[in-house]
């Protein structure tokens, strides 16, 4: 069974850093891209970043480019999202999800809440 | 970036009703359109991929159609467990973009 589980969320001050972890099982991150999405409280879903672990290629939304870094550990099939220079509008539930054949984004992890506040 | 315009933003329907949601892309996305269901406090769940293909395990009352810029999602006979917010999402190109969501309420 394919599963993803996020961890590492919490409360951080503006300007601070946080690293999210996405533990995966049932697939290998070398053969499937992995995405991060976020959902601010009461709002819709927004794509954040994509990792191509095979090619070590990454892509980011403009709103996080230069502040967030996505990476992966192929030995443990773990994906990370390093978030620096955090702002209050980064407050959201962060989800990781697998990129499956036919451009399906599925499944998603349960999410982890990041709150940026002083 | 490709903009996705989803409507309505909310709707209320009775059990057994047919429900339809539309999604319009700002440019041709071929059939690279997915539909997701998100229940309160939960992660999104994929229902439809490539505009009209039902994900394995999803009830057949859910369906999708369309190509190019105009897409439709339907529930043929609304059930109480369908209470959720529904999102369209394009994957024609990065950045992936989603519609604003449709909050579905049961009368």
Coordinates of C-alpha atoms in Angstrom, one line a residue:
Chain A
X1 CA 0.0 0.0 0.0
X2 CA 1.3 3.4 -0.9
X3 CA 1.5 5.8 2.0
X4 CA 2.9 9.2 2.8
X5 CA 3.1 10.8 6.2
X6 CA 4.2 14.4 6.9
X7 CA 5.8 15.6 10.1
X8 CA 7.8 18.5 11.4
X9 CA 5.1 21.2 11.5
X10 CA 4.7 23.5 14.4
X11 CA 4.8 27.2 15.5
X12 CA 7.6 29.3 14.3
X13 CA 8.3 33.1 14.3
X14 CA 8.4 35.2 11.2
X15 CA 11.8 35.0 9.6
X16 CA 12.4 31.5 11.1
X17 CA 13.0 28.1 9.5
X18 CA 11.4 24.7 9.6
X19 CA 12.0 21.4 7.9
X20 CA 9.1 19.2 7.0
X21 CA 9.6 15.5 6.4
X22 CA 7.5 13.3 4.2
X23 CA 8.0 9.6 5.0
X24 CA 6.9 7.4 2.1
X25 CA 6.3 3.6 1.7
X26 CA 5.0 1.4 -1.0
X27 CA 6.8 3.2 -3.8
X28 CA 10.3 4.6 -4.5
X29 CA 10.9 8.3 -4.9
X30 CA 13.3 7.6 -7.7
X31 CA 10.5 6.3 -9.9
X32 CA 7.8 8.8 -8.9
X33 CA 8.0 12.5 -8.6
X34 CA 6.7 13.9 -5.2
X35 CA 4.9 17.1 -4.7
X36 CA 4.2 19.5 -1.8
X37 CA 1.0 21.4 -1.5
X38 CA -0.4 23.7 1.2
X39 CA -3.8 24.9 2.4
X40 CA -4.0 28.1 4.4
X41 CA -6.8 28.0 7.1
X42 CA -10.2 28.1 5.5
X43 CA -8.8 28.4 2.0
X44 CA -8.1 26.3 -1.1
X45 CA -5.2 24.0 -2.1
X46 CA -2.0 25.5 -3.5
X47 CA 0.9 23.7 -5.2
X48 CA 4.2 24.5 -3.6
X49 CA 7.0 22.3 -5.0
X50 CA 8.0 19.2 -6.9
X51 CA 10.9 16.8 -6.6
X52 CA 12.2 14.6 -9.3
X53 CA 14.6 12.5 -7.2
X54 CA 15.9 10.6 -10.2
X55 CA 17.1 13.6 -11.9
X56 CA 17.6 15.7 -8.8
X57 CA 15.4 18.3 -10.5
X58 CA 13.1 20.6 -8.6
X59 CA 10.4 23.1 -9.3
X60 CA 8.7 25.7 -7.1
X61 CA 5.8 28.1 -6.9
X62 CA 6.9 31.7 -7.3
X63 CA 5.6 32.5 -3.8
X64 CA 8.3 30.2 -2.2
X65 CA 11.1 30.3 -4.8
X66 CA 14.4 31.2 -3.1
X67 CA 13.0 30.5 0.4
X68 CA 11.9 26.8 0.2
X69 CA 14.1 23.9 -0.9
X70 CA 12.7 20.4 -1.6
X71 CA 15.1 17.4 -1.4
X72 CA 15.0 13.7 -1.1
X73 CA 16.9 10.8 0.5
X74 CA 16.6 7.9 -1.9
X75 CA 18.0 5.4 0.6
X76 CA 15.1 6.0 3.0
X77 CA 12.5 7.1 0.5
X78 CA 12.0 10.3 2.4
X79 CA 11.3 13.8 1.0
X80 CA 12.0 17.0 2.8
X81 CA 10.8 20.6 2.5
X82 CA 13.2 23.1 4.0
X83 CA 11.4 26.3 4.7
X84 CA 13.5 29.5 5.4
X85 CA 12.6 33.1 5.8
X86 CA 9.1 32.1 6.8
X87 CA 6.3 34.7 6.6
X88 CA 2.9 34.8 8.2
X89 CA 1.2 34.0 4.9
X90 CA 3.1 30.6 4.9
X91 CA 0.8 29.5 7.6
X92 CA -1.0 26.4 6.3
X93 CA -1.5 22.7 6.4
X94 CA 1.3 21.2 4.2
X95 CA 0.7 18.0 2.3
X96 CA 3.0 15.8 0.4
X97 CA 1.6 13.6 -2.4
X98 CA 2.9 11.1 -5.0
X99 CA 2.9 11.8 -8.7
X100 CA 1.3 8.7 -10.3
X101 CA 0.9 7.6 -13.9
X102 CA -1.6 9.6 -16.1
X103 CA -0.6 12.7 -14.1
X104 CA -2.6 11.6 -11.1
X105 CA -1.6 13.2 -7.8
X106 CA -2.4 10.4 -5.4
X107 CA -2.3 9.5 -2.6
X108 CA -1.8 12.4 -0.3
X109 CA -0.5 12.4 3.3
X110 CA -2.7 13.5 6.2
X111 CA -0.8 16.9 6.4
X112 CA 1.1 18.8 9.0
X113 CA 0.2 22.3 10.3
X114 CA 2.7 25.1 10.1
X115 CA 1.9 28.3 11.9
X116 CA 4.1 31.3 11.4
X117 CA 3.3 33.9 14.1
X118 CA 5.0 36.1 16.7
Chain B
X1 CA 0.4 30.2 -15.2
X2 CA -2.9 28.5 -16.1
X3 CA -5.8 29.8 -14.2
X4 CA -8.6 27.5 -13.2
X5 CA -12.1 29.0 -12.7
X6 CA -14.5 26.7 -10.8
X7 CA -18.1 27.2 -10.2
X8 CA -20.2 27.4 -8.2
X9 CA -18.2 28.2 -5.1
X10 CA -20.9 26.5 -3.0
X11 CA -24.1 24.6 -3.5
X12 CA -26.8 22.9 -1.5
X13 CA -28.6 19.8 -2.8
X14 CA -30.8 17.0 -1.5
X15 CA -30.0 13.3 -1.3
X16 CA -30.7 11.7 -4.6
X17 CA -30.2 15.0 -6.6
X18 CA -27.9 15.2 -9.6
X19 CA -25.1 17.7 -8.9
X20 CA -22.8 19.4 -11.5
X21 CA -19.7 21.5 -11.1
X22 CA -17.9 23.2 -13.9
X23 CA -14.2 24.2 -14.3
X24 CA -12.7 26.4 -17.0
X25 CA -9.0 26.6 -17.8
X26 CA -7.4 29.9 -19.1
X27 CA -5.8 27.9 -21.9
X28 CA -6.0 24.5 -23.6
X29 CA -5.0 21.8 -21.1
X30 CA -6.1 18.9 -23.3
X31 CA -7.5 16.3 -20.9
X32 CA -5.0 16.9 -18.1
X33 CA -7.6 17.6 -15.5
X34 CA -8.2 15.9 -12.2
X35 CA -11.0 16.2 -9.7
X36 CA -10.5 15.8 -5.9
X37 CA -12.8 15.4 -2.9
X38 CA -11.7 16.9 0.4
X39 CA -13.7 16.1 3.5
X40 CA -13.4 18.4 6.6
X41 CA -10.0 18.0 8.3
X42 CA -8.9 15.3 5.8
X43 CA -6.5 15.2 2.9
X44 CA -7.8 15.4 -0.7
X45 CA -8.8 12.2 -2.4
X46 CA -8.5 11.7 -6.2
X47 CA -11.8 10.9 -7.8
X48 CA -11.4 11.5 -11.5
X49 CA -8.2 11.7 -13.6
X50 CA -7.6 12.6 -17.3
X51 CA -10.9 14.5 -17.2
X52 CA -13.1 11.5 -17.4
X53 CA -11.5 8.4 -15.9
X54 CA -12.8 7.1 -12.6
X55 CA -10.1 6.3 -10.0
X56 CA -10.2 2.7 -8.8
X57 CA -12.5 2.2 -5.9
X58 CA -14.5 5.4 -6.5
X59 CA -18.3 4.9 -6.7
X60 CA -19.7 5.1 -10.3
X61 CA -22.1 7.9 -9.3
X62 CA -19.1 10.2 -9.8
X63 CA -18.2 11.2 -13.4
X64 CA -16.3 13.8 -15.4
X65 CA -16.2 15.1 -18.9
X66 CA -14.6 17.7 -21.1
X67 CA -11.4 18.6 -22.9
X68 CA -9.5 21.7 -23.9
X69 CA -10.7 24.5 -21.6
X70 CA -14.2 23.4 -20.4
X71 CA -14.8 20.5 -17.9
X72 CA -17.7 19.2 -15.9
X73 CA -17.9 17.0 -12.8
X74 CA -21.1 15.3 -11.8
X75 CA -22.6 13.3 -9.0
X76 CA -25.5 11.4 -10.4
X77 CA -27.4 10.7 -7.2
X78 CA -26.1 12.6 -4.2
X79 CA -25.4 10.6 -1.0
X80 CA -25.0 12.0 2.6
X81 CA -21.3 10.9 2.6
X82 CA -20.7 13.2 -0.4
X83 CA -20.6 16.2 1.9
X84 CA -17.2 17.7 1.1
X85 CA -15.3 20.4 -0.9
X86 CA -14.5 19.5 -4.5
X87 CA -11.5 20.8 -6.5
X88 CA -10.5 20.7 -10.1
X89 CA -6.7 20.6 -10.8
X90 CA -4.8 21.0 -14.1
X91 CA -1.6 19.2 -14.7
X92 CA -0.9 20.3 -18.3
X93 CA 2.1 22.2 -17.0
X94 CA 3.8 23.5 -13.9
X95 CA 2.9 25.2 -11.8
X96 CA 0.0 22.8 -11.0
X97 CA -3.0 25.0 -10.4
X98 CA -6.4 24.2 -8.8
X99 CA -9.8 25.8 -8.9
X100 CA -11.1 27.7 -5.8
X101 CA -13.2 24.7 -4.7
X102 CA -16.9 24.0 -4.5
X103 CA -18.4 23.4 -1.0
X104 CA -21.2 20.9 -1.3
X105 CA -23.8 20.9 1.4
X106 CA -26.6 18.4 1.9
X107 CA -30.1 19.9 2.4

